[in-house]
Amino acid sequence: MLSMQLPNGVEWTAHCLVVLEQFGSTQPVPSAALAEAYGLSPTYLNKHLQKLAANGLVTSTPGQAGGFALARPAQEITLADVVDALDGRGPIFRCTEIRCQGLFKERSAEIKASGPCRIASAMRQAEDAWRSSLSQVSITDLAAGVDAHSRQQLSEFIDRKHPEGEHQP
Amino acid sequence: MLSMQLPNGVEWTAHCLVVLEQFGSTQPVPSAALAEAYGLSPTYLNKHLQKLAANGLVTSTPGQAGGFALARPAQEITLADVVDALDGRGPIFRCTEIRCQGLFKERSAEIKASGPCRIASAMRQAEDAWRSSLSQVSITDLAAGVDAHSRQQLSEFIDRKHPEGEHQP
DNA sequence: GCGTCCGTACTCGGATAATCTCTGTCCGAGTTGCCGAGG
DNA sequence: CCTCGGCAACTCGGACAGAGATTATCCGAGTACGGACGC
């Protein structure tokens, strides 16, 4: 038995967003290229990117030479946005108010009037700390950690897929 | 589609620990009584309490008049301990190092040498903030939020199950 | 030579199975307390 | 009256199904580019 963990699509799309940052909002990158670059399942990655598009993080352009591109400046996209988009911003801890059940069913109104459940409060506070930490990390910060060699390698690979205005007889 | 959330056993056992705090480490409380008090599944709650016992949070005494009791002072048991015991202290975010896969498979050593993955670092930092917040809330703090009427109601209910030295012809 | 039309190839997008964790339930092993018999 | 043995009931503990979410995959709808045709 392992433990609670958030969908691994978060990791995938986070890396993809860093790649998209490298190419700006002008040049769309197909999901198939991103998947091939990182050795991921193309269709499944596409599914995750769709969620990001539905939440307004990236724009999707269909047709030839289409793909995904950042919808906003990279500084304005944070890890919290990614998690919210993929995981549905639902609270990690869902209070079912069991303090008002069983023996205490009759007094639920009285109990709730005496104050909020402290367990739920503590959990929410911890979750706020988590989200706050995530919201302070933008795609720009993440991109700064990629070494130059990898960036160049990516650039060449994507440009090979998009012969945008050069060579080839 | 809902969202990632931690097992609801956390909520159950947290409330149960508050009850156990009320009775101290002297008087064991059966899991069946706790389940009936809060209207929960007796066997499933038992399963969760077993995990707490396995992690040294509570002591389990078998036989008649047995049950569960706190293994440590309530101040020394925090919500972080509960989450770790039930959820297996595994990290929420598991980095699979996809930055070293696909195109970059050949250069994995070089990339890892250039520094840790910033996505993983940010995630770990956020998780640390979460754990830190949880570790600052003890069972004592939670017990302070229970109204007196509920405490008395619980005391009467449990004592009725444990006629410890009084009445009955 | 230029504009228009059509075909093709590529993209995203949603609908469809397989796998795994969590949820819930059951029954067995072990221990304690009680009751009766014996000294 | 005290001690010992057996019985019964209750407890925890782990093994056994079911539901839900995540993971993974496939195929269809739509769009933009490229070339061919007609003017």
PDB file of N, CA, C and O in Angstrom, chain B residues 35-75:
ATOM      1  N   ALA B  35     -17.414   3.570  17.230  1.00  0.00           N
ATOM      2  CA  ALA B  35     -18.160   3.563  15.978  1.00  0.00           C
ATOM      3  C   ALA B  35     -19.633   3.883  16.220  1.00  0.00           C
ATOM      4  O   ALA B  35     -20.248   4.655  15.482  1.00  0.00           O
ATOM      5  N   GLU B  36     -20.187   3.306  17.263  1.00  0.00           N
ATOM      6  CA  GLU B  36     -21.603   3.557  17.537  1.00  0.00           C
ATOM      7  C   GLU B  36     -21.831   5.019  17.919  1.00  0.00           C
ATOM      8  O   GLU B  36     -22.822   5.636  17.533  1.00  0.00           O
ATOM      9  N   ALA B  37     -20.883   5.573  18.654  1.00  0.00           N
ATOM     10  CA  ALA B  37     -21.046   6.962  19.081  1.00  0.00           C
ATOM     11  C   ALA B  37     -21.133   7.905  17.883  1.00  0.00           C
ATOM     12  O   ALA B  37     -21.923   8.849  17.881  1.00  0.00           O
ATOM     13  N   TYR B  38     -20.336   7.638  16.861  1.00  0.00           N
ATOM     14  CA  TYR B  38     -20.307   8.539  15.708  1.00  0.00           C
ATOM     15  C   TYR B  38     -21.051   7.986  14.500  1.00  0.00           C
ATOM     16  O   TYR B  38     -21.011   8.595  13.424  1.00  0.00           O
ATOM     17  N   GLY B  39     -21.702   6.810  14.665  1.00  0.00           N
ATOM     18  CA  GLY B  39     -22.467   6.265  13.538  1.00  0.00           C
ATOM     19  C   GLY B  39     -21.603   5.815  12.390  1.00  0.00           C
ATOM     20  O   GLY B  39     -21.934   6.038  11.223  1.00  0.00           O
ATOM     21  N   LEU B  40     -20.477   5.157  12.713  1.00  0.00           N
ATOM     22  CA  LEU B  40     -19.552   4.715  11.671  1.00  0.00           C
ATOM     23  C   LEU B  40     -19.567   3.192  11.560  1.00  0.00           C
ATOM     24  O   LEU B  40     -20.105   2.494  12.413  1.00  0.00           O
ATOM     25  N   SER B  41     -18.933   2.703  10.507  1.00  0.00           N
ATOM     26  CA  SER B  41     -18.816   1.259  10.330  1.00  0.00           C
ATOM     27  C   SER B  41     -17.849   0.700  11.376  1.00  0.00           C
ATOM     28  O   SER B  41     -16.671   1.067  11.384  1.00  0.00           O
ATOM     29  N   PRO B  42     -18.304  -0.182  12.268  1.00  0.00           N
ATOM     30  CA  PRO B  42     -17.430  -0.643  13.362  1.00  0.00           C
ATOM     31  C   PRO B  42     -16.181  -1.341  12.864  1.00  0.00           C
ATOM     32  O   PRO B  42     -15.067  -1.038  13.324  1.00  0.00           O
ATOM     33  N   THR B  43     -16.360  -2.236  11.902  1.00  0.00           N
ATOM     34  CA  THR B  43     -15.197  -3.014  11.464  1.00  0.00           C
ATOM     35  C   THR B  43     -14.183  -2.163  10.713  1.00  0.00           C
ATOM     36  O   THR B  43     -12.976  -2.351  10.846  1.00  0.00           O
ATOM     37  N   TYR B  44     -14.688  -1.233   9.931  1.00  0.00           N
ATOM     38  CA  TYR B  44     -13.770  -0.406   9.152  1.00  0.00           C
ATOM     39  C   TYR B  44     -13.020   0.559  10.058  1.00  0.00           C
ATOM     40  O   TYR B  44     -11.808   0.785   9.888  1.00  0.00           O
ATOM     41  N   LEU B  45     -13.708   1.113  11.020  1.00  0.00           N
ATOM     42  CA  LEU B  45     -13.018   1.967  11.987  1.00  0.00           C
ATOM     43  C   LEU B  45     -11.951   1.162  12.724  1.00  0.00           C
ATOM     44  O   LEU B  45     -10.832   1.636  12.941  1.00  0.00           O
ATOM     45  N   ASN B  46     -12.292  -0.064  13.068  1.00  0.00           N
ATOM     46  CA  ASN B  46     -11.317  -0.933  13.730  1.00  0.00           C
ATOM     47  C   ASN B  46     -10.061  -1.073  12.878  1.00  0.00           C
ATOM     48  O   ASN B  46      -8.930  -1.005  13.368  1.00  0.00           O
ATOM     49  N   LYS B  47     -10.266  -1.264  11.601  1.00  0.00           N
ATOM     50  CA  LYS B  47      -9.131  -1.405  10.689  1.00  0.00           C
ATOM     51  C   LYS B  47      -8.211  -0.194  10.760  1.00  0.00           C
ATOM     52  O   LYS B  47      -6.983  -0.321  10.788  1.00  0.00           O
ATOM     53  N   HIS B  48      -8.789   0.968  10.795  1.00  0.00           N
ATOM     54  CA  HIS B  48      -7.969   2.180  10.842  1.00  0.00           C
ATOM     55  C   HIS B  48      -7.255   2.295  12.187  1.00  0.00           C
ATOM     56  O   HIS B  48      -6.085   2.677  12.252  1.00  0.00           O
ATOM     57  N   LEU B  49      -7.957   1.966  13.261  1.00  0.00           N
ATOM     58  CA  LEU B  49      -7.323   2.060  14.579  1.00  0.00           C
ATOM     59  C   LEU B  49      -6.161   1.077  14.683  1.00  0.00           C
ATOM     60  O   LEU B  49      -5.176   1.336  15.372  1.00  0.00           O
ATOM     61  N   GLN B  50      -6.268  -0.030  13.997  1.00  0.00           N
ATOM     62  CA  GLN B  50      -5.156  -0.965  13.974  1.00  0.00           C
ATOM     63  C   GLN B  50      -3.897  -0.311  13.421  1.00  0.00           C
ATOM     64  O   GLN B  50      -2.794  -0.507  13.936  1.00  0.00           O
ATOM     65  N   LYS B  51      -4.078   0.455  12.367  1.00  0.00           N
ATOM     66  CA  LYS B  51      -2.909   1.135  11.811  1.00  0.00           C
ATOM     67  C   LYS B  51      -2.298   2.110  12.814  1.00  0.00           C
ATOM     68  O   LYS B  51      -1.079   2.222  12.926  1.00  0.00           O
ATOM     69  N   LEU B  52      -3.161   2.809  13.526  1.00  0.00           N
ATOM     70  CA  LEU B  52      -2.648   3.705  14.559  1.00  0.00           C
ATOM     71  C   LEU B  52      -1.887   2.930  15.622  1.00  0.00           C
ATOM     72  O   LEU B  52      -0.843   3.379  16.115  1.00  0.00           O
ATOM     73  N   ALA B  53      -2.407   1.757  15.972  1.00  0.00           N
ATOM     74  CA  ALA B  53      -1.712   0.939  16.968  1.00  0.00           C
ATOM     75  C   ALA B  53      -0.370   0.453  16.429  1.00  0.00           C
ATOM     76  O   ALA B  53       0.640   0.445  17.142  1.00  0.00           O
ATOM     77  N   ALA B  54      -0.355   0.067  15.155  1.00  0.00           N
ATOM     78  CA  ALA B  54       0.885  -0.418  14.556  1.00  0.00           C
ATOM     79  C   ALA B  54       1.943   0.676  14.533  1.00  0.00           C
ATOM     80  O   ALA B  54       3.138   0.391  14.552  1.00  0.00           O
ATOM     81  N   ASN B  55       1.524   1.935  14.476  1.00  0.00           N
ATOM     82  CA  ASN B  55       2.461   3.044  14.436  1.00  0.00           C
ATOM     83  C   ASN B  55       2.729   3.644  15.815  1.00  0.00           C
ATOM     84  O   ASN B  55       3.321   4.710  15.921  1.00  0.00           O
ATOM     85  N   GLY B  56       2.225   2.973  16.848  1.00  0.00           N
ATOM     86  CA  GLY B  56       2.567   3.409  18.195  1.00  0.00           C
ATOM     87  C   GLY B  56       1.828   4.627  18.684  1.00  0.00           C
ATOM     88  O   GLY B  56       2.244   5.263  19.652  1.00  0.00           O
ATOM     89  N   LEU B  57       0.716   4.982  18.067  1.00  0.00           N
ATOM     90  CA  LEU B  57      -0.046   6.134  18.540  1.00  0.00           C
ATOM     91  C   LEU B  57      -0.994   5.743  19.663  1.00  0.00           C
ATOM     92  O   LEU B  57      -1.231   6.520  20.578  1.00  0.00           O
ATOM     93  N   VAL B  58      -1.548   4.542  19.563  1.00  0.00           N
ATOM     94  CA  VAL B  58      -2.466   4.065  20.602  1.00  0.00           C
ATOM     95  C   VAL B  58      -2.043   2.654  21.005  1.00  0.00           C
ATOM     96  O   VAL B  58      -1.338   1.970  20.269  1.00  0.00           O
ATOM     97  N   THR B  59      -2.486   2.253  22.192  1.00  0.00           N
ATOM     98  CA  THR B  59      -2.240   0.888  22.656  1.00  0.00           C
ATOM     99  C   THR B  59      -3.540   0.105  22.564  1.00  0.00           C
ATOM    100  O   THR B  59      -4.615   0.634  22.825  1.00  0.00           O
ATOM    101  N   SER B  60      -3.419  -1.154  22.176  1.00  0.00           N
ATOM    102  CA  SER B  60      -4.610  -1.991  22.048  1.00  0.00           C
ATOM    103  C   SER B  60      -4.544  -3.098  23.092  1.00  0.00           C
ATOM    104  O   SER B  60      -3.561  -3.819  23.183  1.00  0.00           O
ATOM    105  N   THR B  61      -5.588  -3.212  23.875  1.00  0.00           N
ATOM    106  CA  THR B  61      -5.648  -4.257  24.898  1.00  0.00           C
ATOM    107  C   THR B  61      -6.779  -5.203  24.545  1.00  0.00           C
ATOM    108  O   THR B  61      -7.941  -4.776  24.454  1.00  0.00           O
ATOM    109  N   PRO B  62      -6.460  -6.486  24.313  1.00  0.00           N
ATOM    110  CA  PRO B  62      -7.488  -7.443  23.914  1.00  0.00           C
ATOM    111  C   PRO B  62      -8.270  -7.942  25.127  1.00  0.00           C
ATOM    112  O   PRO B  62      -8.004  -7.540  26.261  1.00  0.00           O
ATOM    113  N   GLY B  63      -9.233  -8.822  24.855  1.00  0.00           N
ATOM    114  CA  GLY B  63     -10.027  -9.420  25.925  1.00  0.00           C
ATOM    115  C   GLY B  63     -11.180  -8.551  26.363  1.00  0.00           C
ATOM    116  O   GLY B  63     -11.436  -7.467  25.835  1.00  0.00           O
ATOM    117  N   GLN B  64     -11.903  -9.081  27.328  1.00  0.00           N
ATOM    118  CA  GLN B  64     -13.038  -8.339  27.865  1.00  0.00           C
ATOM    119  C   GLN B  64     -12.569  -7.030  28.479  1.00  0.00           C
ATOM    120  O   GLN B  64     -11.455  -6.946  28.994  1.00  0.00           O
ATOM    121  N   ALA B  65     -13.414  -6.019  28.404  1.00  0.00           N
ATOM    122  CA  ALA B  65     -13.061  -4.696  28.928  1.00  0.00           C
ATOM    123  C   ALA B  65     -11.821  -4.157  28.235  1.00  0.00           C
ATOM    124  O   ALA B  65     -11.105  -3.338  28.805  1.00  0.00           O
ATOM    125  N   GLY B  66     -11.534  -4.658  27.032  1.00  0.00           N
ATOM    126  CA  GLY B  66     -10.384  -4.156  26.300  1.00  0.00           C
ATOM    127  C   GLY B  66     -10.762  -2.982  25.427  1.00  0.00           C
ATOM    128  O   GLY B  66     -11.850  -2.411  25.553  1.00  0.00           O
ATOM    129  N   GLY B  67      -9.855  -2.620  24.520  1.00  0.00           N
ATOM    130  CA  GLY B  67     -10.119  -1.510  23.613  1.00  0.00           C
ATOM    131  C   GLY B  67      -8.847  -0.751  23.296  1.00  0.00           C
ATOM    132  O   GLY B  67      -7.746  -1.274  23.426  1.00  0.00           O
ATOM    133  N   PHE B  68      -9.012   0.489  22.876  1.00  0.00           N
ATOM    134  CA  PHE B  68      -7.876   1.319  22.498  1.00  0.00           C
ATOM    135  C   PHE B  68      -7.716   2.460  23.486  1.00  0.00           C
ATOM    136  O   PHE B  68      -8.702   2.977  24.032  1.00  0.00           O
ATOM    137  N   ALA B  69      -6.479   2.868  23.704  1.00  0.00           N
ATOM    138  CA  ALA B  69      -6.184   4.010  24.565  1.00  0.00           C
ATOM    139  C   ALA B  69      -4.956   4.720  24.022  1.00  0.00           C
ATOM    140  O   ALA B  69      -4.149   4.124  23.297  1.00  0.00           O
ATOM    141  N   LEU B  70      -4.812   5.984  24.386  1.00  0.00           N
ATOM    142  CA  LEU B  70      -3.655   6.741  23.904  1.00  0.00           C
ATOM    143  C   LEU B  70      -2.366   6.133  24.451  1.00  0.00           C
ATOM    144  O   LEU B  70      -2.293   5.739  25.617  1.00  0.00           O
ATOM    145  N   ALA B  71      -1.361   6.066  23.588  1.00  0.00           N
ATOM    146  CA  ALA B  71      -0.072   5.514  24.008  1.00  0.00           C
ATOM    147  C   ALA B  71       0.856   6.593  24.532  1.00  0.00           C
ATOM    148  O   ALA B  71       1.848   6.288  25.184  1.00  0.00           O
ATOM    149  N   ARG B  72       0.542   7.861  24.254  1.00  0.00           N
ATOM    150  CA  ARG B  72       1.380   8.979  24.670  1.00  0.00           C
ATOM    151  C   ARG B  72       0.483  10.089  25.185  1.00  0.00           C
ATOM    152  O   ARG B  72      -0.732  10.069  24.938  1.00  0.00           O
ATOM    153  N   PRO B  73       1.058  11.059  25.882  1.00  0.00           N
ATOM    154  CA  PRO B  73       0.268  12.237  26.242  1.00  0.00           C
ATOM    155  C   PRO B  73      -0.325  12.893  25.001  1.00  0.00           C
ATOM    156  O   PRO B  73       0.310  12.902  23.932  1.00  0.00           O
ATOM    157  N   ALA B  74      -1.513  13.441  25.147  1.00  0.00           N
ATOM    158  CA  ALA B  74      -2.227  13.998  24.001  1.00  0.00           C
ATOM    159  C   ALA B  74      -1.464  15.156  23.370  1.00  0.00           C
ATOM    160  O   ALA B  74      -1.618  15.415  22.172  1.00  0.00           O
ATOM    161  N   GLN B  75      -0.639  15.838  24.146  1.00  0.00           N
ATOM    162  CA  GLN B  75       0.113  16.957  23.562  1.00  0.00           C
ATOM    163  C   GLN B  75       1.153  16.461  22.563  1.00  0.00           C
ATOM    164  O   GLN B  75       1.587  17.213  21.706  1.00  0.00           O
TER     165      GLN B  75
END
